[in-house]
Backbone as ProteinMPNN parsed JSONL, in Angstrom:
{"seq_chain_A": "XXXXXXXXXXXXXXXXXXXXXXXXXXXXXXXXXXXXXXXXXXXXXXXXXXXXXXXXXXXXXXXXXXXXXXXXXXXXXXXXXXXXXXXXXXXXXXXXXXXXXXXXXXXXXXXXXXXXXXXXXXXXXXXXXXXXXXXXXXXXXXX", "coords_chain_A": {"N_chain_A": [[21.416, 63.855, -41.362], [23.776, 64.275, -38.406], [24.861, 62.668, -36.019], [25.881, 64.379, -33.142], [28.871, 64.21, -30.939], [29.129, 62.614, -27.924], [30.846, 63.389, -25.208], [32.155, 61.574, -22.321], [31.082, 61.427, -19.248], [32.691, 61.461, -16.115], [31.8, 60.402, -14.088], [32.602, 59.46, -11.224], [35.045, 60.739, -9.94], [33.628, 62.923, -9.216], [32.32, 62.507, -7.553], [33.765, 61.303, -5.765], [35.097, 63.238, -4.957], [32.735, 64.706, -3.442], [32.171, 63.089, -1.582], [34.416, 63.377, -0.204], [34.181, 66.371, 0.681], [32.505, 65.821, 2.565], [32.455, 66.157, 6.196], [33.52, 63.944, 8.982], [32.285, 61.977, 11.273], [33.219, 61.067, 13.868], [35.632, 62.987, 14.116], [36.184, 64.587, 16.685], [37.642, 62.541, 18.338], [39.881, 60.66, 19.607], [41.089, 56.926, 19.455], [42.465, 55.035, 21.964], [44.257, 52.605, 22.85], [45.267, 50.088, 25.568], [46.642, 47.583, 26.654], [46.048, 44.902, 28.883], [47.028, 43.063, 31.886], [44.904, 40.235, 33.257], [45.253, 40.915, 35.803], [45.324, 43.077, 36.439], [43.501, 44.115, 34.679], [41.306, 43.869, 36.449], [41.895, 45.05, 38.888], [41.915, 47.787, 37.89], [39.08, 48.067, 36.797], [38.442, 47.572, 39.928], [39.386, 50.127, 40.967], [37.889, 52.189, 39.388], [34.835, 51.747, 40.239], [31.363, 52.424, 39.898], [32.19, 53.841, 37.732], [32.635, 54.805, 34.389], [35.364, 53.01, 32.414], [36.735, 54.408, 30.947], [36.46, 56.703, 31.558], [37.48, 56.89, 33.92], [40.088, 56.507, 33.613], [40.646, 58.937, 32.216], [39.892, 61.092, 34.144], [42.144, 60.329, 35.8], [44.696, 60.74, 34.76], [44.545, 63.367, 33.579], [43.385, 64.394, 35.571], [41.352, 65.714, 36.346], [38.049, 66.393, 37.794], [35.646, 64.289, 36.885], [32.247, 63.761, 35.09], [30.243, 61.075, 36.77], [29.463, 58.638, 34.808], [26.482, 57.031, 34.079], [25.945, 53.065, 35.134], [25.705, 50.168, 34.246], [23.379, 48.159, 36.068], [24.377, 44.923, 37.871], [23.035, 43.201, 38.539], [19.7, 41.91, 37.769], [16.775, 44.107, 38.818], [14.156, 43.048, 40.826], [11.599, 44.753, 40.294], [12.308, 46.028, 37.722], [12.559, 44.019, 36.505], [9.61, 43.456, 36.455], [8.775, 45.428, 35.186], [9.711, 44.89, 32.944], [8.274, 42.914, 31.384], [5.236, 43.439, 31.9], [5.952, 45.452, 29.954], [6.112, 44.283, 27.642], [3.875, 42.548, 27.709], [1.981, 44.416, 26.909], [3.067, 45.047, 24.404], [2.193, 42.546, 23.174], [-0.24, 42.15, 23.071], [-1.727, 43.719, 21.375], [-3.351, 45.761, 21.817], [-3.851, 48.583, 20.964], [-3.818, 48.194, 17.968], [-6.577, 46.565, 18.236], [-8.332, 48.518, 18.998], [-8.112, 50.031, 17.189], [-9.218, 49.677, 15.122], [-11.719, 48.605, 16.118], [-12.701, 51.237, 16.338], [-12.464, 52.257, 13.956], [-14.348, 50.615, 12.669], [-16.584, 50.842, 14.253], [-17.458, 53.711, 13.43], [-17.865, 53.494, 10.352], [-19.992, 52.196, 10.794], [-20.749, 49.245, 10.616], [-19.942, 47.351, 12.855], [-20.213, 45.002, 14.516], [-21.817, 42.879, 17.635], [-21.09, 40.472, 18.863], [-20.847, 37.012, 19.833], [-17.827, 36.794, 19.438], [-16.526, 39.196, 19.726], [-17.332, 39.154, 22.143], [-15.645, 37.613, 23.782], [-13.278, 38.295, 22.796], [-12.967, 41.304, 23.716], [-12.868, 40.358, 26.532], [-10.903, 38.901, 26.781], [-8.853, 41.256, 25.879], [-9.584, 42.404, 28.333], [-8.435, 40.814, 30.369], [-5.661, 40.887, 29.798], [-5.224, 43.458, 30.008], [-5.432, 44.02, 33.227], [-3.536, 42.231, 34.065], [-1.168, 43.37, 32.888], [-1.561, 46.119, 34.566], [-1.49, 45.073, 37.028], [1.206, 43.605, 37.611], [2.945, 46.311, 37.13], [2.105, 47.769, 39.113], [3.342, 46.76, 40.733], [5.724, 46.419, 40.043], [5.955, 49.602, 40.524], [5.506, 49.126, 43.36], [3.797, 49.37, 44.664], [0.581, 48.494, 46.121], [-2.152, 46.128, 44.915]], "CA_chain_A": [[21.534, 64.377, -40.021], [24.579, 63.977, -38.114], [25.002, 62.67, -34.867], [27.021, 65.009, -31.995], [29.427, 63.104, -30.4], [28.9, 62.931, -26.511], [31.825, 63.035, -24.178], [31.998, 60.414, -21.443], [31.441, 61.993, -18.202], [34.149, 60.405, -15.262], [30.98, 60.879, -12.406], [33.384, 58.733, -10.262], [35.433, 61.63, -9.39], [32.549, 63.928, -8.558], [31.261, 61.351, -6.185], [34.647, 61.134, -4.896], [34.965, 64.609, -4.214], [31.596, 65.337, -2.974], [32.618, 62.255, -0.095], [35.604, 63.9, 0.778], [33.449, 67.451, 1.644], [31.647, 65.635, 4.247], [33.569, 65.46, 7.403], [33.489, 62.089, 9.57], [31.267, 62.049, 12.687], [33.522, 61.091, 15.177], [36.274, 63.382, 14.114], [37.165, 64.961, 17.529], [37.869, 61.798, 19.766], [41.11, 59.945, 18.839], [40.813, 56.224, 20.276], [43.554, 54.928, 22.644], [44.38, 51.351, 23.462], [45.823, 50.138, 26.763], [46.774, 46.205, 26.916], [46.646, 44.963, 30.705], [46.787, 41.746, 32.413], [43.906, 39.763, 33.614], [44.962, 41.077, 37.26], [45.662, 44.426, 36.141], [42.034, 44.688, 34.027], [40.549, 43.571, 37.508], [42.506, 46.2, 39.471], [41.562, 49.453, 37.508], [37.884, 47.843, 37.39], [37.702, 47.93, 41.284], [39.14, 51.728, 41.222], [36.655, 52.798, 38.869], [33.321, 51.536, 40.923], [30.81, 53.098, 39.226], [32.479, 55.083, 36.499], [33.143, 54.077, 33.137], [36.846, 52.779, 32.611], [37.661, 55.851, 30.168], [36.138, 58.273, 32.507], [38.254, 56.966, 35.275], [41.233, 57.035, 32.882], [40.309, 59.703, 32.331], [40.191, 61.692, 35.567], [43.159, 60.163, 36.731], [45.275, 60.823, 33.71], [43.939, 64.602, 33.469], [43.441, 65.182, 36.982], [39.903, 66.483, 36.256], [36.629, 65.603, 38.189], [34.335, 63.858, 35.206], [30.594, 63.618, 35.899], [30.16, 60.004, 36.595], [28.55, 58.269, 33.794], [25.788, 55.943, 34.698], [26.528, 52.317, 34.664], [24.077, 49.056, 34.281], [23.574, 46.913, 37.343], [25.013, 43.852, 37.39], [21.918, 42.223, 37.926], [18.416, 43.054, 37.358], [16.108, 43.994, 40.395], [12.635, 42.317, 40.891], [10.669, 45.414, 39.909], [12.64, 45.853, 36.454], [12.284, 42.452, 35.705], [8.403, 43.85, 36.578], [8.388, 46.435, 34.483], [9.822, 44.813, 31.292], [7.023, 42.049, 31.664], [4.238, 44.039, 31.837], [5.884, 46.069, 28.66], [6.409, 42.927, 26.523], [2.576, 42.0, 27.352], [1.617, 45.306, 26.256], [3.161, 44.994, 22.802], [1.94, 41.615, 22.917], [-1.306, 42.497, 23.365], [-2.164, 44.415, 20.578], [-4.472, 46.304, 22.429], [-4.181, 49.748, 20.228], [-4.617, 47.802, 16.799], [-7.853, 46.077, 18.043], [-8.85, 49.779, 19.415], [-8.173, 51.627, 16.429], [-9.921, 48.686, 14.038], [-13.259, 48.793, 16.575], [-13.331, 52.949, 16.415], [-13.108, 51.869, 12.529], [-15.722, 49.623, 12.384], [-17.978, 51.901, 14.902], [-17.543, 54.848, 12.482], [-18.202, 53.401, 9.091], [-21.458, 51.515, 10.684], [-20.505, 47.764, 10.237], [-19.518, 46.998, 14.276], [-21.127, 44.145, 15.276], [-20.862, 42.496, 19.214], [-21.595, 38.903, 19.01], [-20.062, 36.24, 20.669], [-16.523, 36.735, 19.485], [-16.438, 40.313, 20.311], [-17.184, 38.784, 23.69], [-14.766, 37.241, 23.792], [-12.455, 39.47, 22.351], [-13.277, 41.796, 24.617], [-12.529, 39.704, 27.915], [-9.086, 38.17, 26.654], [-8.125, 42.012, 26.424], [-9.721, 42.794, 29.672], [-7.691, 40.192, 31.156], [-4.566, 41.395, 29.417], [-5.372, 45.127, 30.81], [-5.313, 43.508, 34.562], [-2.1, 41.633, 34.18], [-0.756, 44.53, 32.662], [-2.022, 46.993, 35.371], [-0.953, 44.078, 38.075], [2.609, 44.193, 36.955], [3.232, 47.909, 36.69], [1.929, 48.167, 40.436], [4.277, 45.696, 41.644], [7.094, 47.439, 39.732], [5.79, 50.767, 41.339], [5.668, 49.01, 44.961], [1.752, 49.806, 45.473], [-0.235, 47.528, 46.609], [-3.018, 46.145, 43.859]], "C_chain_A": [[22.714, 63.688, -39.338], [24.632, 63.798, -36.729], [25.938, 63.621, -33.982], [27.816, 63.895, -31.188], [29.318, 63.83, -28.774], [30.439, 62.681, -25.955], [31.289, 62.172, -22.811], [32.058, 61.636, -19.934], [32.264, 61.111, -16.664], [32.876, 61.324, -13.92], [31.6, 60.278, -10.954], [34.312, 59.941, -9.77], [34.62, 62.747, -8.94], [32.11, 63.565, -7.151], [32.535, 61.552, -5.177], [35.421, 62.333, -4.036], [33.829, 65.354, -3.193], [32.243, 63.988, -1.287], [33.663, 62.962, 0.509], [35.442, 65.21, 1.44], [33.067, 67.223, 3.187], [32.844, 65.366, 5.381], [32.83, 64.152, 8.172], [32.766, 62.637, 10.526], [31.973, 62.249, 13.563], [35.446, 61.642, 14.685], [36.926, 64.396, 15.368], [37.919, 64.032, 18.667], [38.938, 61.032, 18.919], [41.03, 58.497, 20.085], [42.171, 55.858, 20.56], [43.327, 53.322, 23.087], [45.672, 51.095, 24.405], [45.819, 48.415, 27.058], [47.193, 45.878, 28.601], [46.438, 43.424, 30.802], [45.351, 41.362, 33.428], [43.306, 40.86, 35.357], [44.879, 42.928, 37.123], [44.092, 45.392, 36.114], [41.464, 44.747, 35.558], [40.613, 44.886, 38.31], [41.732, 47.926, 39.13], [39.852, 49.275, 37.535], [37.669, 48.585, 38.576], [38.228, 49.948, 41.402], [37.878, 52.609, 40.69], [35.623, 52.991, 39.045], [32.91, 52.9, 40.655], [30.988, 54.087, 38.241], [33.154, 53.994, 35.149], [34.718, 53.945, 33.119], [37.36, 54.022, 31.733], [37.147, 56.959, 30.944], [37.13, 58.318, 33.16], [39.705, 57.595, 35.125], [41.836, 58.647, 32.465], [41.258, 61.036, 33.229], [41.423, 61.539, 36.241], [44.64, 60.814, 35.861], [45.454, 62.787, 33.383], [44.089, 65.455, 34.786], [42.109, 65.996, 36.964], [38.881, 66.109, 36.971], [35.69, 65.672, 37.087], [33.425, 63.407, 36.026], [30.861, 61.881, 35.95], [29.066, 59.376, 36.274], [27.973, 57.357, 34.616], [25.628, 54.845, 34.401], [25.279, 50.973, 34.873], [24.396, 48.505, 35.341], [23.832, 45.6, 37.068], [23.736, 42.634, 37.722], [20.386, 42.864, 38.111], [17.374, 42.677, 38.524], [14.614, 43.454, 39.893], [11.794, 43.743, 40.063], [11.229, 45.992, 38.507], [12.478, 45.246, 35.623], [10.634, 42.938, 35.216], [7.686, 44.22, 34.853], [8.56, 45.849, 32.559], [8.923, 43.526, 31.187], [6.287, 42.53, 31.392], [4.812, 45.112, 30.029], [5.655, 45.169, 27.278], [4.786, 42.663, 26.048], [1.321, 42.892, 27.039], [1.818, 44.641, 24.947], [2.628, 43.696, 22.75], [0.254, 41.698, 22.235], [-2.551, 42.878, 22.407], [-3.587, 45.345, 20.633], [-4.868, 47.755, 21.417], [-4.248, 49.489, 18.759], [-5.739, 47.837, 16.97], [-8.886, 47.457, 18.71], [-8.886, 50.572, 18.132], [-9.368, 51.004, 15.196], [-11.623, 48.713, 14.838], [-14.151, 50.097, 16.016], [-13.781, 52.935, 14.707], [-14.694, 51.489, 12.132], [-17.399, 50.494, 13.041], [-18.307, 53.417, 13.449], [-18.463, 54.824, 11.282], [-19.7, 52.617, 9.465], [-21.524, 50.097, 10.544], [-19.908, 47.069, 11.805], [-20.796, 46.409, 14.551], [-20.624, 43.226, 16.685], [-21.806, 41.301, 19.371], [-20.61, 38.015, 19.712], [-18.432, 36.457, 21.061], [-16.165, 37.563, 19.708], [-16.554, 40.699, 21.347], [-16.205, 38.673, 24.055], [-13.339, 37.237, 23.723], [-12.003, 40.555, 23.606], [-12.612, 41.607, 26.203], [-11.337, 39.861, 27.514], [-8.23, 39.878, 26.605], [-8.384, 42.979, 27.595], [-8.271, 42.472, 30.798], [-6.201, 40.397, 31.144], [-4.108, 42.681, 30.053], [-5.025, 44.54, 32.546], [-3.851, 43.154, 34.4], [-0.943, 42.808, 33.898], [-0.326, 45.368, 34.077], [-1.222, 45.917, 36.555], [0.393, 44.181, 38.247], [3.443, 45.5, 37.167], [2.966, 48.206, 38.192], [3.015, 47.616, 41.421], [5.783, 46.54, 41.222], [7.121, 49.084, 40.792], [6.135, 50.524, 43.316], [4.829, 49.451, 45.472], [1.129, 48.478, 45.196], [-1.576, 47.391, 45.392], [-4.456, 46.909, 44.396]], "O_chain_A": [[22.8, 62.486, -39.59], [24.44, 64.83, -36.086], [27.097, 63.451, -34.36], [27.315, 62.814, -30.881], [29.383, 65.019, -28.46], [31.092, 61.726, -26.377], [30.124, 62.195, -22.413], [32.943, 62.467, -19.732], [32.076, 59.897, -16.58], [33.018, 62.328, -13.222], [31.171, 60.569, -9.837], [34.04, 59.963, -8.57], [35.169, 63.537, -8.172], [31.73, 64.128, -6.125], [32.387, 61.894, -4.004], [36.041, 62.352, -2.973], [34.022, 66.285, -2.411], [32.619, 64.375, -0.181], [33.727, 63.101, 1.73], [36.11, 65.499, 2.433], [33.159, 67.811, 4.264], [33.806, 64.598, 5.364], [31.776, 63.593, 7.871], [32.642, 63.861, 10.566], [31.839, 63.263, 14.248], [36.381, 60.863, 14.868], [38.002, 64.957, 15.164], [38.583, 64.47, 19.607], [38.823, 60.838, 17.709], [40.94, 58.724, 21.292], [43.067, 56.157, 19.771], [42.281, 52.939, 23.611], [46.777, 51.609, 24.23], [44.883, 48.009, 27.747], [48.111, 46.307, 29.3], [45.831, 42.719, 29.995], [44.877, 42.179, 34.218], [42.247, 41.26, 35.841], [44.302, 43.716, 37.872], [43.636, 46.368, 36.709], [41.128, 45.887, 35.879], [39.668, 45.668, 38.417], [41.255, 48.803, 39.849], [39.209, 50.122, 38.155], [37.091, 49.668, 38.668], [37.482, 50.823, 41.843], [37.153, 53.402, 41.291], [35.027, 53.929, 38.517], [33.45, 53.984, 40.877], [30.191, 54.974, 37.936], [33.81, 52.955, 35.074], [35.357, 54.753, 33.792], [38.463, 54.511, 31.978], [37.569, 58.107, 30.809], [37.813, 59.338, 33.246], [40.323, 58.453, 35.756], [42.932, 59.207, 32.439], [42.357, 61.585, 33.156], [41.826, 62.333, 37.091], [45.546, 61.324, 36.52], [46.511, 63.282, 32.993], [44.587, 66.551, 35.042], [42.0, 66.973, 37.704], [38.712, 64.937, 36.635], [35.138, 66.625, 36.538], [33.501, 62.89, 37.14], [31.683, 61.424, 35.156], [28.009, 59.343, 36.903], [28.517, 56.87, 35.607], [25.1, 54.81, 33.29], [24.247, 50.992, 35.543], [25.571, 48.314, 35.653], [23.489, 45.145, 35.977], [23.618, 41.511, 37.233], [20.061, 43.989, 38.488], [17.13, 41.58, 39.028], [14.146, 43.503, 38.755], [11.362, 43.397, 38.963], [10.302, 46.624, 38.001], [12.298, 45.459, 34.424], [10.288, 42.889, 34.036], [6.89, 43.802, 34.012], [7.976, 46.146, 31.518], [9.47, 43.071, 30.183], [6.156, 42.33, 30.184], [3.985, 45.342, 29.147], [5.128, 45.457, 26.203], [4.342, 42.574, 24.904], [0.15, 42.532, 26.923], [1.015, 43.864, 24.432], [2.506, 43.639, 21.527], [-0.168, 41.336, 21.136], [-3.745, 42.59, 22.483], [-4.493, 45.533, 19.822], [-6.047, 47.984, 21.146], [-4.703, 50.426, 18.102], [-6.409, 48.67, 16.36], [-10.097, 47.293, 18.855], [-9.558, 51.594, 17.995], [-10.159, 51.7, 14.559], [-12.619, 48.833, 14.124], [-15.294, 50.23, 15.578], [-14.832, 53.339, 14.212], [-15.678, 51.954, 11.555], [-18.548, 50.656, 12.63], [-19.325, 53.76, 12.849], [-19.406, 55.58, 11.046], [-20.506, 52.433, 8.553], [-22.671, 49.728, 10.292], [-19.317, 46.009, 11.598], [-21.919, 46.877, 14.738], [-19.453, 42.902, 16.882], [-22.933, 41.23, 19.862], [-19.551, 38.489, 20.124], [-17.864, 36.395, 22.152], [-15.03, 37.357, 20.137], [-16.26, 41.798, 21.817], [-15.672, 39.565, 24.715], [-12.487, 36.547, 24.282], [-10.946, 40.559, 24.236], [-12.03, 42.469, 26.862], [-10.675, 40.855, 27.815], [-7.133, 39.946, 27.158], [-7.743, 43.996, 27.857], [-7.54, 43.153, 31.516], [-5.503, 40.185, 32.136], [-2.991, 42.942, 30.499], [-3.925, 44.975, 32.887], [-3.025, 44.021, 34.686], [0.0, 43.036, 34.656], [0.791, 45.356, 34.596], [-0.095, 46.325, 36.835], [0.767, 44.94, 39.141], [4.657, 45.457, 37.367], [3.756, 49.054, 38.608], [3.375, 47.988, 42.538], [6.618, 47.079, 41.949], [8.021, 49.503, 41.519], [6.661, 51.249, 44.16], [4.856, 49.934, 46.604], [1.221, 47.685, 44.259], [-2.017, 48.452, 44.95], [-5.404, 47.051, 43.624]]}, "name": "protein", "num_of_chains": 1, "seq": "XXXXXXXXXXXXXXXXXXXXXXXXXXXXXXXXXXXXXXXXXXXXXXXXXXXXXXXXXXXXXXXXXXXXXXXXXXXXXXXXXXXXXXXXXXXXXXXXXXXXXXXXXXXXXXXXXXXXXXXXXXXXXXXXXXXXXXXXXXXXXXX"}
């Protein structure tokens, strides 16, 4: 019996063709750089208040009115601070594990409520309050 001889297949050019089908993502935006001085950067800053620096560039450059993008505050207000507090001590919390592991345990017949399930219990009572406490204060209602 005689072996066939195999040819070598060159899958490196397949590959390298099949990459060059795909087009790029950010194939319609061409990026632009603009070197300025300290006083300069400062300058086009204060024109821009509240618009991104390529919007402004933009607009001014174009002569177009661009929606004005929305920009982060430069510092973070009391009821933000609130809000990401009360989210943190959510995930902290693990309040919808030890909910989904009870409904478990109730189901299959093996849920027992002894001390530590007291206990249990409270610590994410008390978690639910602080929570809830938090989230009101962010809202600006009274507990």
């Amino acid at each position: 019996m005689t072996q066939a001889k195999i040819k070598p297949i060159k899958a490196q050019g397949a590959f390298k063709s099949a990459a060059k089908d795909k087009p790029s993502a950010r194939t319609t935006n061409s990026p632009l750089t603009l070197r300025l001085t300290p006083e300069e950067r400062a300058r086009l800053e204060e024109l821009a208040a509240g618009m991104t620096l390529s919007a402004y560039v933009r607009a001014c450059v174009f002569a177009e009115d661009q929606k004005l993008r929305k920009t982060r505050p430069k510092e973070i207000s009391a009821e933000r601070k609130a809000v990401a507090e009360a989210l943190a001590l959510l995930g902290h919390s693990r309040i919808a594990s030890n909910l989904n592991q009870l409904a478990h345990h109730a189901n299959i017949g093996i849920l027992s409520f002894g001390p530590q399930e007291q206990a249990d219990l409270a610590d994410a009572q008390a978690h639910l309050a602080a929570i809830r406490t938090l989230l009101m204060q962010a809202l600006g209602k009274k507990s």
